[in-house]
Amino acid sequence: MNFVTRFAPSPSGYLHLGHAFSAWTAWRAACDNNGRFLLRLEDIDTTRCKREFEAPLFDDLIWLGLDWEEPVRRQSEHFDEYAAVLERLKALGLVYRCFKTRTEILEDIARAPHGVGEVYRGPDTPMSADEEAARLTAGEAYAWRLSLDRCRDHLGERFGAMRFVEEGPSATKGQGPREVGADPTPLGDVVLARKDVGTSYHIAVVHDDALQGISHVIRGEDLFELTPLHVLLQTLLDLPTPIYRHHRLLLDETGKRFAKRDQAATLQAMRESGATSEGLRSIFLR
Ligand code: GLU
């Protein structure tokens, strides 16, 4: 099997240690497997992502000793492809417009008998065509949500049979590659697009992983719980499901995840204060 993996950062700030660990983990796996390593800029959030963060990102990765194939895919250049994916889901009747505000959603969740976290399980009754038309005419904002009930009906037995191979160390107690059931139910009816942003991370990542022939998705374990949704989208869109390898998250000395606001943990700041790439690699190997 050809081993193809990727690092998919959002250029919304400087690369910090946590991201660098992710990039290095994927790159090293590609090297170990004689595979290919791709870089993809996940910049669909055009208010937060800025072109000016791209050059420093590339510089940091080169400094770390990584190399990747050109051209780099920039998601903001492919909104038309993601719109086409949403159209397919609309044509299958699997998404619906949700006009509820965040406050209304939270009220609905609070009323639900077994509400867990901030999961929205969809309306009790679908909105009438007249009400939808009136709200559209009034110019109200809305989100496109994926209806899990409709997905269940559409896929029949295939819904309960969805699985993926997980190779990461921490997803379950097991060792080595293992099959994990992909049940998206805990996630509820997820937003796939909005009136003003015609896509989401979920659509873009699933489309791009398939388009770029990614055989192994290597990413932080914070994304493990979203994977059943990605497997659902792959199943609905007849796309292959890659192998997943969710890696541990690198934590700071207080046990917290690195975040973009921690200026001291950016590679830029670490380089300026004399860190070496060998030093960082030894942190990664700990
Ligand atoms: N863009 C995501 C992030 O920066 C990575 C998504 C993925 O690897 O699937 O966290």
PDB file of C-alpha atoms and ligand atoms in Angstrom:
ATOM      1  CA  MET A   1       0.000   0.000   0.000  1.00  0.00           C
ATOM      2  CA  ASN A   2       1.245   3.497  -0.786  1.00  0.00           C
ATOM      3  CA  PHE A   3       1.627   5.472   2.392  1.00  0.00           C
ATOM      4  CA  VAL A   4       0.410   9.046   1.975  1.00  0.00           C
ATOM      5  CA  THR A   5      -0.091  11.355   4.912  1.00  0.00           C
ATOM      6  CA  ARG A   6      -0.433  15.047   5.554  1.00  0.00           C
ATOM      7  CA  PHE A   7      -0.126  17.908   7.979  1.00  0.00           C
ATOM      8  CA  ALA A   8      -3.097  20.243   7.773  1.00  0.00           C
ATOM      9  CA  PRO A   9      -2.566  23.413   9.795  1.00  0.00           C
ATOM     10  CA  SER A  10      -4.782  26.480   9.845  1.00  0.00           C
ATOM     11  CA  PRO A  11      -2.607  29.546   9.203  1.00  0.00           C
ATOM     12  CA  SER A  12      -4.292  31.662  11.863  1.00  0.00           C
ATOM     13  CA  GLY A  13      -1.189  32.323  13.922  1.00  0.00           C
ATOM     14  CA  TYR A  14       2.386  31.182  14.408  1.00  0.00           C
ATOM     15  CA  LEU A  15       3.131  27.492  14.638  1.00  0.00           C
ATOM     16  CA  HIS A  16       3.384  26.366  18.238  1.00  0.00           C
ATOM     17  CA  LEU A  17       4.996  23.342  19.781  1.00  0.00           C
ATOM     18  CA  GLY A  18       1.799  21.266  19.695  1.00  0.00           C
ATOM     19  CA  HIS A  19       1.368  21.727  15.950  1.00  0.00           C
ATOM     20  CA  ALA A  20       5.041  21.186  15.312  1.00  0.00           C
ATOM     21  CA  PHE A  21       4.780  17.838  17.099  1.00  0.00           C
ATOM     22  CA  SER A  22       1.857  16.880  14.879  1.00  0.00           C
ATOM     23  CA  ALA A  23       3.725  17.879  11.725  1.00  0.00           C
ATOM     24  CA  TRP A  24       6.847  16.043  12.804  1.00  0.00           C
ATOM     25  CA  THR A  25       4.887  12.896  13.782  1.00  0.00           C
ATOM     26  CA  ALA A  26       3.219  12.705  10.371  1.00  0.00           C
ATOM     27  CA  TRP A  27       6.427  13.514   8.493  1.00  0.00           C
ATOM     28  CA  ARG A  28       8.416  10.913  10.388  1.00  0.00           C
ATOM     29  CA  ALA A  29       5.752   8.288   9.702  1.00  0.00           C
ATOM     30  CA  ALA A  30       5.971   9.097   5.994  1.00  0.00           C
ATOM     31  CA  CYS A  31       9.782   8.743   6.108  1.00  0.00           C
ATOM     32  CA  ASP A  32       9.594   5.468   8.058  1.00  0.00           C
ATOM     33  CA  ASN A  33       7.175   4.023   5.514  1.00  0.00           C
ATOM     34  CA  ASN A  34       8.826   5.326   2.355  1.00  0.00           C
ATOM     35  CA  GLY A  35       5.684   7.337   1.935  1.00  0.00           C
ATOM     36  CA  ARG A  36       4.620  10.761   0.788  1.00  0.00           C
ATOM     37  CA  PHE A  37       4.089  13.754   3.044  1.00  0.00           C
ATOM     38  CA  LEU A  38       1.735  16.533   1.971  1.00  0.00           C
ATOM     39  CA  LEU A  39       1.028  19.926   3.457  1.00  0.00           C
ATOM     40  CA  ARG A  40      -2.469  21.354   3.297  1.00  0.00           C
ATOM     41  CA  LEU A  41      -3.513  24.787   4.489  1.00  0.00           C
ATOM     42  CA  GLU A  42      -6.913  24.581   6.144  1.00  0.00           C
ATOM     43  CA  ASP A  43      -7.814  28.221   5.705  1.00  0.00           C
ATOM     44  CA  ILE A  44     -11.558  28.192   5.039  1.00  0.00           C
ATOM     45  CA  ASP A  45     -12.025  30.534   7.986  1.00  0.00           C
ATOM     46  CA  THR A  46     -10.924  33.555   6.004  1.00  0.00           C
ATOM     47  CA  THR A  47     -11.431  35.947   8.908  1.00  0.00           C
ATOM     48  CA  ARG A  48      -8.964  34.128  11.184  1.00  0.00           C
ATOM     49  CA  CYS A  49      -6.542  32.701   8.613  1.00  0.00           C
ATOM     50  CA  LYS A  50      -4.105  35.129   7.027  1.00  0.00           C
ATOM     51  CA  ARG A  51      -1.689  34.768   4.129  1.00  0.00           C
ATOM     52  CA  GLU A  52       0.973  36.505   6.225  1.00  0.00           C
ATOM     53  CA  PHE A  53       1.137  33.454   8.518  1.00  0.00           C
ATOM     54  CA  GLU A  54       2.006  31.084   5.668  1.00  0.00           C
ATOM     55  CA  ALA A  55       5.654  32.043   5.050  1.00  0.00           C
ATOM     56  CA  PRO A  56       6.586  31.827   8.771  1.00  0.00           C
ATOM     57  CA  LEU A  57       4.803  28.448   8.906  1.00  0.00           C
ATOM     58  CA  PHE A  58       6.857  27.093   6.004  1.00  0.00           C
ATOM     59  CA  ASP A  59      10.052  28.542   7.535  1.00  0.00           C
ATOM     60  CA  ASP A  60       9.357  26.862  10.862  1.00  0.00           C
ATOM     61  CA  LEU A  61       8.740  23.483   9.229  1.00  0.00           C
ATOM     62  CA  ILE A  62      11.923  23.759   7.153  1.00  0.00           C
ATOM     63  CA  TRP A  63      13.856  24.728  10.273  1.00  0.00           C
ATOM     64  CA  LEU A  64      12.501  21.578  11.943  1.00  0.00           C
ATOM     65  CA  GLY A  65      13.925  19.611   9.022  1.00  0.00           C
ATOM     66  CA  LEU A  66      10.669  18.713   7.274  1.00  0.00           C
ATOM     67  CA  ASP A  67      10.063  18.654   3.551  1.00  0.00           C
ATOM     68  CA  TRP A  68       6.861  18.171   1.600  1.00  0.00           C
ATOM     69  CA  GLU A  69       5.519  17.882  -1.905  1.00  0.00           C
ATOM     70  CA  GLU A  70       4.543  20.905  -3.937  1.00  0.00           C
ATOM     71  CA  PRO A  71       2.061  22.346  -4.646  1.00  0.00           C
ATOM     72  CA  VAL A  72       0.629  22.945  -1.218  1.00  0.00           C
ATOM     73  CA  ARG A  73      -3.157  22.746  -1.291  1.00  0.00           C
ATOM     74  CA  ARG A  74      -4.855  25.856   0.004  1.00  0.00           C
ATOM     75  CA  GLN A  75      -8.487  25.153   0.883  1.00  0.00           C
ATOM     76  CA  SER A  76      -9.626  28.740   0.349  1.00  0.00           C
ATOM     77  CA  GLU A  77      -8.938  28.196  -3.364  1.00  0.00           C
ATOM     78  CA  HIS A  78     -11.444  25.326  -3.562  1.00  0.00           C
ATOM     79  CA  PHE A  79     -14.706  26.620  -2.106  1.00  0.00           C
ATOM     80  CA  ASP A  80     -16.478  25.535  -5.312  1.00  0.00           C
ATOM     81  CA  GLU A  81     -15.520  21.891  -4.685  1.00  0.00           C
ATOM     82  CA  TYR A  82     -16.829  21.983  -1.119  1.00  0.00           C
ATOM     83  CA  ALA A  83     -20.038  23.650  -2.328  1.00  0.00           C
ATOM     84  CA  ALA A  84     -20.492  20.752  -4.761  1.00  0.00           C
ATOM     85  CA  VAL A  85     -20.162  18.279  -1.867  1.00  0.00           C
ATOM     86  CA  LEU A  86     -22.862  20.140   0.066  1.00  0.00           C
ATOM     87  CA  GLU A  87     -25.070  20.069  -3.053  1.00  0.00           C
ATOM     88  CA  ARG A  88     -24.715  16.275  -3.175  1.00  0.00           C
ATOM     89  CA  LEU A  89     -25.831  15.984   0.436  1.00  0.00           C
ATOM     90  CA  LYS A  90     -28.737  18.345  -0.275  1.00  0.00           C
ATOM     91  CA  ALA A  91     -29.736  16.283  -3.298  1.00  0.00           C
ATOM     92  CA  LEU A  92     -29.760  13.180  -1.073  1.00  0.00           C
ATOM     93  CA  GLY A  93     -32.055  15.071   1.322  1.00  0.00           C
ATOM     94  CA  LEU A  94     -29.660  14.600   4.244  1.00  0.00           C
ATOM     95  CA  VAL A  95     -29.151  18.209   5.336  1.00  0.00           C
ATOM     96  CA  TYR A  96     -31.625  20.793   6.558  1.00  0.00           C
ATOM     97  CA  ARG A  97     -31.587  24.508   7.221  1.00  0.00           C
ATOM     98  CA  CYS A  98     -31.516  25.336  10.921  1.00  0.00           C
ATOM     99  CA  PHE A  99     -32.422  28.941  11.716  1.00  0.00           C
ATOM    100  CA  LYS A 100     -31.996  28.630  15.459  1.00  0.00           C
ATOM    101  CA  THR A 101     -29.691  31.022  17.235  1.00  0.00           C
ATOM    102  CA  ARG A 102     -27.044  29.713  19.588  1.00  0.00           C
ATOM    103  CA  THR A 103     -29.219  30.648  22.576  1.00  0.00           C
ATOM    104  CA  GLU A 104     -32.200  28.776  21.135  1.00  0.00           C
ATOM    105  CA  ILE A 105     -30.044  25.704  20.520  1.00  0.00           C
ATOM    106  CA  LEU A 106     -28.782  25.771  24.102  1.00  0.00           C
ATOM    107  CA  GLU A 107     -32.372  26.067  25.370  1.00  0.00           C
ATOM    108  CA  ASP A 108     -33.393  23.065  23.262  1.00  0.00           C
ATOM    109  CA  ILE A 109     -30.472  21.050  24.607  1.00  0.00           C
ATOM    110  CA  ALA A 110     -31.360  21.961  28.180  1.00  0.00           C
ATOM    111  CA  ARG A 111     -34.963  20.784  27.626  1.00  0.00           C
ATOM    112  CA  ALA A 112     -33.937  17.446  26.105  1.00  0.00           C
ATOM    113  CA  PRO A 113     -34.305  14.572  28.615  1.00  0.00           C
ATOM    114  CA  HIS A 114     -30.844  13.148  28.094  1.00  0.00           C
ATOM    115  CA  GLY A 115     -28.967  16.219  26.921  1.00  0.00           C
ATOM    116  CA  VAL A 116     -25.225  15.613  26.857  1.00  0.00           C
ATOM    117  CA  GLY A 117     -22.863  18.534  26.438  1.00  0.00           C
ATOM    118  CA  GLU A 118     -23.744  20.863  23.610  1.00  0.00           C
ATOM    119  CA  VAL A 119     -25.145  18.329  21.208  1.00  0.00           C
ATOM    120  CA  TYR A 120     -28.133  19.351  19.119  1.00  0.00           C
ATOM    121  CA  ARG A 121     -30.281  16.411  18.114  1.00  0.00           C
ATOM    122  CA  GLY A 122     -32.462  18.185  15.566  1.00  0.00           C
ATOM    123  CA  PRO A 123     -35.987  19.582  15.641  1.00  0.00           C
ATOM    124  CA  ASP A 124     -38.919  17.493  16.883  1.00  0.00           C
ATOM    125  CA  THR A 125     -40.783  18.279  13.675  1.00  0.00           C
ATOM    126  CA  PRO A 126     -39.240  19.558  10.457  1.00  0.00           C
ATOM    127  CA  MET A 127     -39.921  23.197   9.638  1.00  0.00           C
ATOM    128  CA  SER A 128     -42.759  23.705   7.186  1.00  0.00           C
ATOM    129  CA  ALA A 129     -41.872  24.829   3.668  1.00  0.00           C
ATOM    130  CA  ASP A 130     -43.892  28.040   4.201  1.00  0.00           C
ATOM    131  CA  GLU A 131     -42.050  28.996   7.365  1.00  0.00           C
ATOM    132  CA  GLU A 132     -38.697  28.228   5.749  1.00  0.00           C
ATOM    133  CA  ALA A 133     -39.580  30.379   2.720  1.00  0.00           C
ATOM    134  CA  ALA A 134     -40.702  33.244   4.963  1.00  0.00           C
ATOM    135  CA  ARG A 135     -37.492  33.129   7.003  1.00  0.00           C
ATOM    136  CA  LEU A 136     -35.380  33.030   3.843  1.00  0.00           C
ATOM    137  CA  THR A 137     -37.248  36.028   2.440  1.00  0.00           C
ATOM    138  CA  ALA A 138     -36.662  37.847   5.714  1.00  0.00           C
ATOM    139  CA  GLY A 139     -32.934  37.227   5.207  1.00  0.00           C
ATOM    140  CA  GLU A 140     -32.469  35.271   8.434  1.00  0.00           C
ATOM    141  CA  ALA A 141     -29.145  33.535   9.058  1.00  0.00           C
ATOM    142  CA  TYR A 142     -29.094  29.739   9.082  1.00  0.00           C
ATOM    143  CA  ALA A 143     -26.806  26.722   9.269  1.00  0.00           C
ATOM    144  CA  TRP A 144     -26.931  23.571   7.166  1.00  0.00           C
ATOM    145  CA  ARG A 145     -27.046  20.643   9.572  1.00  0.00           C
ATOM    146  CA  LEU A 146     -26.575  16.980   8.740  1.00  0.00           C
ATOM    147  CA  SER A 147     -29.634  15.054   9.934  1.00  0.00           C
ATOM    148  CA  LEU A 148     -28.513  11.868  11.659  1.00  0.00           C
ATOM    149  CA  ASP A 149     -32.070  10.479  11.470  1.00  0.00           C
ATOM    150  CA  ARG A 150     -32.104  10.888   7.709  1.00  0.00           C
ATOM    151  CA  CYS A 151     -28.594   9.424   7.420  1.00  0.00           C
ATOM    152  CA  ARG A 152     -29.779   6.413   9.409  1.00  0.00           C
ATOM    153  CA  ASP A 153     -32.753   5.932   7.065  1.00  0.00           C
ATOM    154  CA  HIS A 154     -30.621   6.471   3.993  1.00  0.00           C
ATOM    155  CA  LEU A 155     -27.873   4.023   4.948  1.00  0.00           C
ATOM    156  CA  GLY A 156     -30.006   1.380   6.637  1.00  0.00           C
ATOM    157  CA  GLU A 157     -27.808  -1.389   8.041  1.00  0.00           C
ATOM    158  CA  ARG A 158     -24.685   0.319   6.775  1.00  0.00           C
ATOM    159  CA  PHE A 159     -25.140   3.037   9.412  1.00  0.00           C
ATOM    160  CA  GLY A 160     -24.541   0.686  12.316  1.00  0.00           C
ATOM    161  CA  ALA A 161     -21.750  -1.143  10.502  1.00  0.00           C
ATOM    162  CA  MET A 162     -19.461   1.851   9.998  1.00  0.00           C
ATOM    163  CA  ARG A 163     -15.945   1.287  11.277  1.00  0.00           C
ATOM    164  CA  PHE A 164     -12.435   2.591  10.858  1.00  0.00           C
ATOM    165  CA  VAL A 165      -8.954   1.340  11.583  1.00  0.00           C
ATOM    166  CA  GLU A 166      -7.240   3.200  14.420  1.00  0.00           C
ATOM    167  CA  GLU A 167      -3.491   2.874  14.846  1.00  0.00           C
ATOM    168  CA  GLY A 168      -2.968   5.573  17.451  1.00  0.00           C
ATOM    169  CA  PRO A 169      -1.688   4.753  20.900  1.00  0.00           C
ATOM    170  CA  SER A 170      -4.406   6.234  23.063  1.00  0.00           C
ATOM    171  CA  ALA A 171      -7.742   5.842  21.356  1.00  0.00           C
ATOM    172  CA  THR A 172      -8.467   2.563  23.078  1.00  0.00           C
ATOM    173  CA  LYS A 173      -6.445   0.444  25.441  1.00  0.00           C
ATOM    174  CA  GLY A 174      -5.486  -1.920  22.636  1.00  0.00           C
ATOM    175  CA  GLN A 175      -2.142  -1.984  20.906  1.00  0.00           C
ATOM    176  CA  GLY A 176      -1.502  -1.996  17.196  1.00  0.00           C
ATOM    177  CA  PRO A 177      -4.073  -1.434  14.455  1.00  0.00           C
ATOM    178  CA  ARG A 178      -7.614  -2.174  15.556  1.00  0.00           C
ATOM    179  CA  GLU A 179     -11.102  -1.666  14.194  1.00  0.00           C
ATOM    180  CA  VAL A 180     -13.203   0.900  15.985  1.00  0.00           C
ATOM    181  CA  GLY A 181     -16.955   1.318  15.546  1.00  0.00           C
ATOM    182  CA  ALA A 182     -17.837   4.699  14.014  1.00  0.00           C
ATOM    183  CA  ASP A 183     -20.995   5.846  15.757  1.00  0.00           C
ATOM    184  CA  PRO A 184     -21.688   9.535  15.070  1.00  0.00           C
ATOM    185  CA  THR A 185     -24.777   9.593  17.350  1.00  0.00           C
ATOM    186  CA  PRO A 186     -22.999  11.337  20.280  1.00  0.00           C
ATOM    187  CA  LEU A 187     -22.239  14.275  17.985  1.00  0.00           C
ATOM    188  CA  GLY A 188     -25.860  15.041  17.092  1.00  0.00           C
ATOM    189  CA  ASP A 189     -26.812  17.026  13.988  1.00  0.00           C
ATOM    190  CA  VAL A 190     -23.564  18.778  13.160  1.00  0.00           C
ATOM    191  CA  VAL A 191     -23.312  22.063  11.218  1.00  0.00           C
ATOM    192  CA  LEU A 192     -21.810  21.415   7.781  1.00  0.00           C
ATOM    193  CA  ALA A 193     -22.119  24.921   6.345  1.00  0.00           C
ATOM    194  CA  ARG A 194     -23.673  28.296   7.044  1.00  0.00           C
ATOM    195  CA  LYS A 195     -25.582  30.771   4.961  1.00  0.00           C
ATOM    196  CA  ASP A 196     -22.465  32.919   4.592  1.00  0.00           C
ATOM    197  CA  VAL A 197     -19.762  30.186   4.737  1.00  0.00           C
ATOM    198  CA  GLY A 198     -20.657  27.395   2.343  1.00  0.00           C
ATOM    199  CA  THR A 199     -18.473  24.751   3.956  1.00  0.00           C
ATOM    200  CA  SER A 200     -16.961  23.519   7.208  1.00  0.00           C
ATOM    201  CA  TYR A 201     -13.871  21.723   8.405  1.00  0.00           C
ATOM    202  CA  HIS A 202     -15.773  18.419   8.140  1.00  0.00           C
ATOM    203  CA  ILE A 203     -16.678  18.736   4.469  1.00  0.00           C
ATOM    204  CA  ALA A 204     -13.289  20.128   3.493  1.00  0.00           C
ATOM    205  CA  VAL A 205     -11.215  17.543   5.370  1.00  0.00           C
ATOM    206  CA  VAL A 206     -13.176  14.565   4.061  1.00  0.00           C
ATOM    207  CA  HIS A 207     -13.141  15.843   0.488  1.00  0.00           C
ATOM    208  CA  ASP A 208      -9.450  16.716   0.532  1.00  0.00           C
ATOM    209  CA  ASP A 209      -8.258  13.535   2.225  1.00  0.00           C
ATOM    210  CA  ALA A 210      -9.961  11.541  -0.531  1.00  0.00           C
ATOM    211  CA  LEU A 211      -8.856  13.840  -3.353  1.00  0.00           C
ATOM    212  CA  GLN A 212      -5.239  13.792  -2.197  1.00  0.00           C
ATOM    213  CA  GLY A 213      -5.243  10.012  -1.785  1.00  0.00           C
ATOM    214  CA  ILE A 214      -4.408  10.178   1.931  1.00  0.00           C
ATOM    215  CA  SER A 215      -3.908   6.615   3.170  1.00  0.00           C
ATOM    216  CA  HIS A 216      -3.108   7.582   6.783  1.00  0.00           C
ATOM    217  CA  VAL A 217      -4.617  10.510   8.661  1.00  0.00           C
ATOM    218  CA  ILE A 218      -2.155  11.304  11.434  1.00  0.00           C
ATOM    219  CA  ARG A 219      -3.442  14.010  13.763  1.00  0.00           C
ATOM    220  CA  GLY A 220      -3.982  14.903  17.404  1.00  0.00           C
ATOM    221  CA  GLU A 221      -6.198  12.743  19.576  1.00  0.00           C
ATOM    222  CA  ASP A 222      -8.455  15.760  20.194  1.00  0.00           C
ATOM    223  CA  LEU A 223      -9.936  14.945  16.786  1.00  0.00           C
ATOM    224  CA  PHE A 224     -10.601  11.279  17.557  1.00  0.00           C
ATOM    225  CA  GLU A 225     -14.196  11.929  18.613  1.00  0.00           C
ATOM    226  CA  LEU A 226     -14.997  13.671  15.345  1.00  0.00           C
ATOM    227  CA  THR A 227     -13.752  10.748  13.293  1.00  0.00           C
ATOM    228  CA  PRO A 228     -17.129   8.893  13.278  1.00  0.00           C
ATOM    229  CA  LEU A 229     -18.629  11.956  11.588  1.00  0.00           C
ATOM    230  CA  HIS A 230     -15.874  11.904   8.983  1.00  0.00           C
ATOM    231  CA  VAL A 231     -16.458   8.185   8.390  1.00  0.00           C
ATOM    232  CA  LEU A 232     -20.184   8.899   8.015  1.00  0.00           C
ATOM    233  CA  LEU A 233     -19.473  11.563   5.382  1.00  0.00           C
ATOM    234  CA  GLN A 234     -17.104   9.195   3.565  1.00  0.00           C
ATOM    235  CA  THR A 235     -19.816   6.526   3.570  1.00  0.00           C
ATOM    236  CA  LEU A 236     -22.477   8.929   2.284  1.00  0.00           C
ATOM    237  CA  LEU A 237     -20.180  10.280  -0.428  1.00  0.00           C
ATOM    238  CA  ASP A 238     -18.746   6.884  -1.477  1.00  0.00           C
ATOM    239  CA  LEU A 239     -15.233   7.911  -0.485  1.00  0.00           C
ATOM    240  CA  PRO A 240     -12.606   5.556   0.950  1.00  0.00           C
ATOM    241  CA  THR A 241     -11.964   5.691   4.691  1.00  0.00           C
ATOM    242  CA  PRO A 242      -8.262   6.180   5.406  1.00  0.00           C
ATOM    243  CA  ILE A 243      -6.465   4.582   8.322  1.00  0.00           C
ATOM    244  CA  TYR A 244      -6.425   6.897  11.341  1.00  0.00           C
ATOM    245  CA  ARG A 245      -3.571   7.370  13.738  1.00  0.00           C
ATOM    246  CA  HIS A 246      -4.474   9.814  16.508  1.00  0.00           C
ATOM    247  CA  HIS A 247      -1.368  10.781  18.401  1.00  0.00           C
ATOM    248  CA  ARG A 248      -1.029  12.005  21.975  1.00  0.00           C
ATOM    249  CA  LEU A 249      -1.100  15.754  22.496  1.00  0.00           C
ATOM    250  CA  LEU A 250       2.021  17.508  23.589  1.00  0.00           C
ATOM    251  CA  LEU A 251       1.327  19.325  26.859  1.00  0.00           C
ATOM    252  CA  ASP A 252       3.068  22.221  28.551  1.00  0.00           C
ATOM    253  CA  GLU A 253       4.681  21.909  31.975  1.00  0.00           C
ATOM    254  CA  THR A 254       1.340  22.617  33.687  1.00  0.00           C
ATOM    255  CA  GLY A 255      -0.306  19.770  31.764  1.00  0.00           C
ATOM    256  CA  LYS A 256      -2.261  22.062  29.431  1.00  0.00           C
ATOM    257  CA  ARG A 257      -2.404  21.938  25.642  1.00  0.00           C
ATOM    258  CA  PHE A 258      -0.405  24.530  23.762  1.00  0.00           C
ATOM    259  CA  ALA A 259      -2.605  27.186  22.236  1.00  0.00           C
ATOM    260  CA  LYS A 260      -2.072  29.938  19.711  1.00  0.00           C
ATOM    261  CA  ARG A 261      -2.241  32.531  22.484  1.00  0.00           C
ATOM    262  CA  ASP A 262       0.838  31.065  24.249  1.00  0.00           C
ATOM    263  CA  GLN A 263       3.382  33.273  22.554  1.00  0.00           C
ATOM    264  CA  ALA A 264       6.292  31.607  24.323  1.00  0.00           C
ATOM    265  CA  ALA A 265       5.459  28.228  22.809  1.00  0.00           C
ATOM    266  CA  THR A 266       5.620  29.411  19.196  1.00  0.00           C
ATOM    267  CA  LEU A 267       8.525  28.077  17.204  1.00  0.00           C
ATOM    268  CA  GLN A 268       9.374  31.662  16.264  1.00  0.00           C
ATOM    269  CA  ALA A 269       9.823  32.603  19.932  1.00  0.00           C
ATOM    270  CA  MET A 270      11.692  29.402  20.747  1.00  0.00           C
ATOM    271  CA  ARG A 271      14.064  29.901  17.828  1.00  0.00           C
ATOM    272  CA  GLU A 272      14.733  33.478  18.916  1.00  0.00           C
ATOM    273  CA  SER A 273      15.575  32.317  22.408  1.00  0.00           C
ATOM    274  CA  GLY A 274      18.136  29.888  21.052  1.00  0.00           C
ATOM    275  CA  ALA A 275      16.243  26.572  20.764  1.00  0.00           C
ATOM    276  CA  THR A 276      17.636  24.093  18.249  1.00  0.00           C
ATOM    277  CA  SER A 277      15.657  21.748  16.067  1.00  0.00           C
ATOM    278  CA  GLU A 278      17.564  18.814  17.640  1.00  0.00           C
ATOM    279  CA  GLY A 279      16.384  20.061  21.049  1.00  0.00           C
ATOM    280  CA  LEU A 280      12.792  20.104  19.894  1.00  0.00           C
ATOM    281  CA  ARG A 281      13.018  16.672  18.354  1.00  0.00           C
ATOM    282  CA  SER A 282      14.253  15.320  21.660  1.00  0.00           C
ATOM    283  CA  ILE A 283      11.207  16.861  23.376  1.00  0.00           C
ATOM    284  CA  PHE A 284       9.010  15.132  20.780  1.00  0.00           C
ATOM    285  CA  LEU A 285      10.622  11.768  21.482  1.00  0.00           C
ATOM    286  CA  ARG A 286      10.033  11.922  25.223  1.00  0.00           C
TER     287      ARG A 286
HETATM  288  N1  GLU B   1      -6.724  21.876  10.656  1.00  0.00           N
HETATM  289  C1  GLU B   1      -6.807  21.028  11.802  1.00  0.00           C
HETATM  290  C2  GLU B   1      -6.046  21.633  12.946  1.00  0.00           C
HETATM  291  O1  GLU B   1      -5.250  22.539  12.745  1.00  0.00           O
HETATM  292  C3  GLU B   1      -6.252  19.650  11.525  1.00  0.00           C
HETATM  293  C4  GLU B   1      -7.298  18.777  10.997  1.00  0.00           C
HETATM  294  C5  GLU B   1      -6.887  17.350  10.639  1.00  0.00           C
HETATM  295  O2  GLU B   1      -5.698  17.013  10.705  1.00  0.00           O
HETATM  296  O3  GLU B   1      -7.796  16.632  10.261  1.00  0.00           O
HETATM  297  O4  GLU B   1      -6.266  21.229  14.063  1.00  0.00           O
END
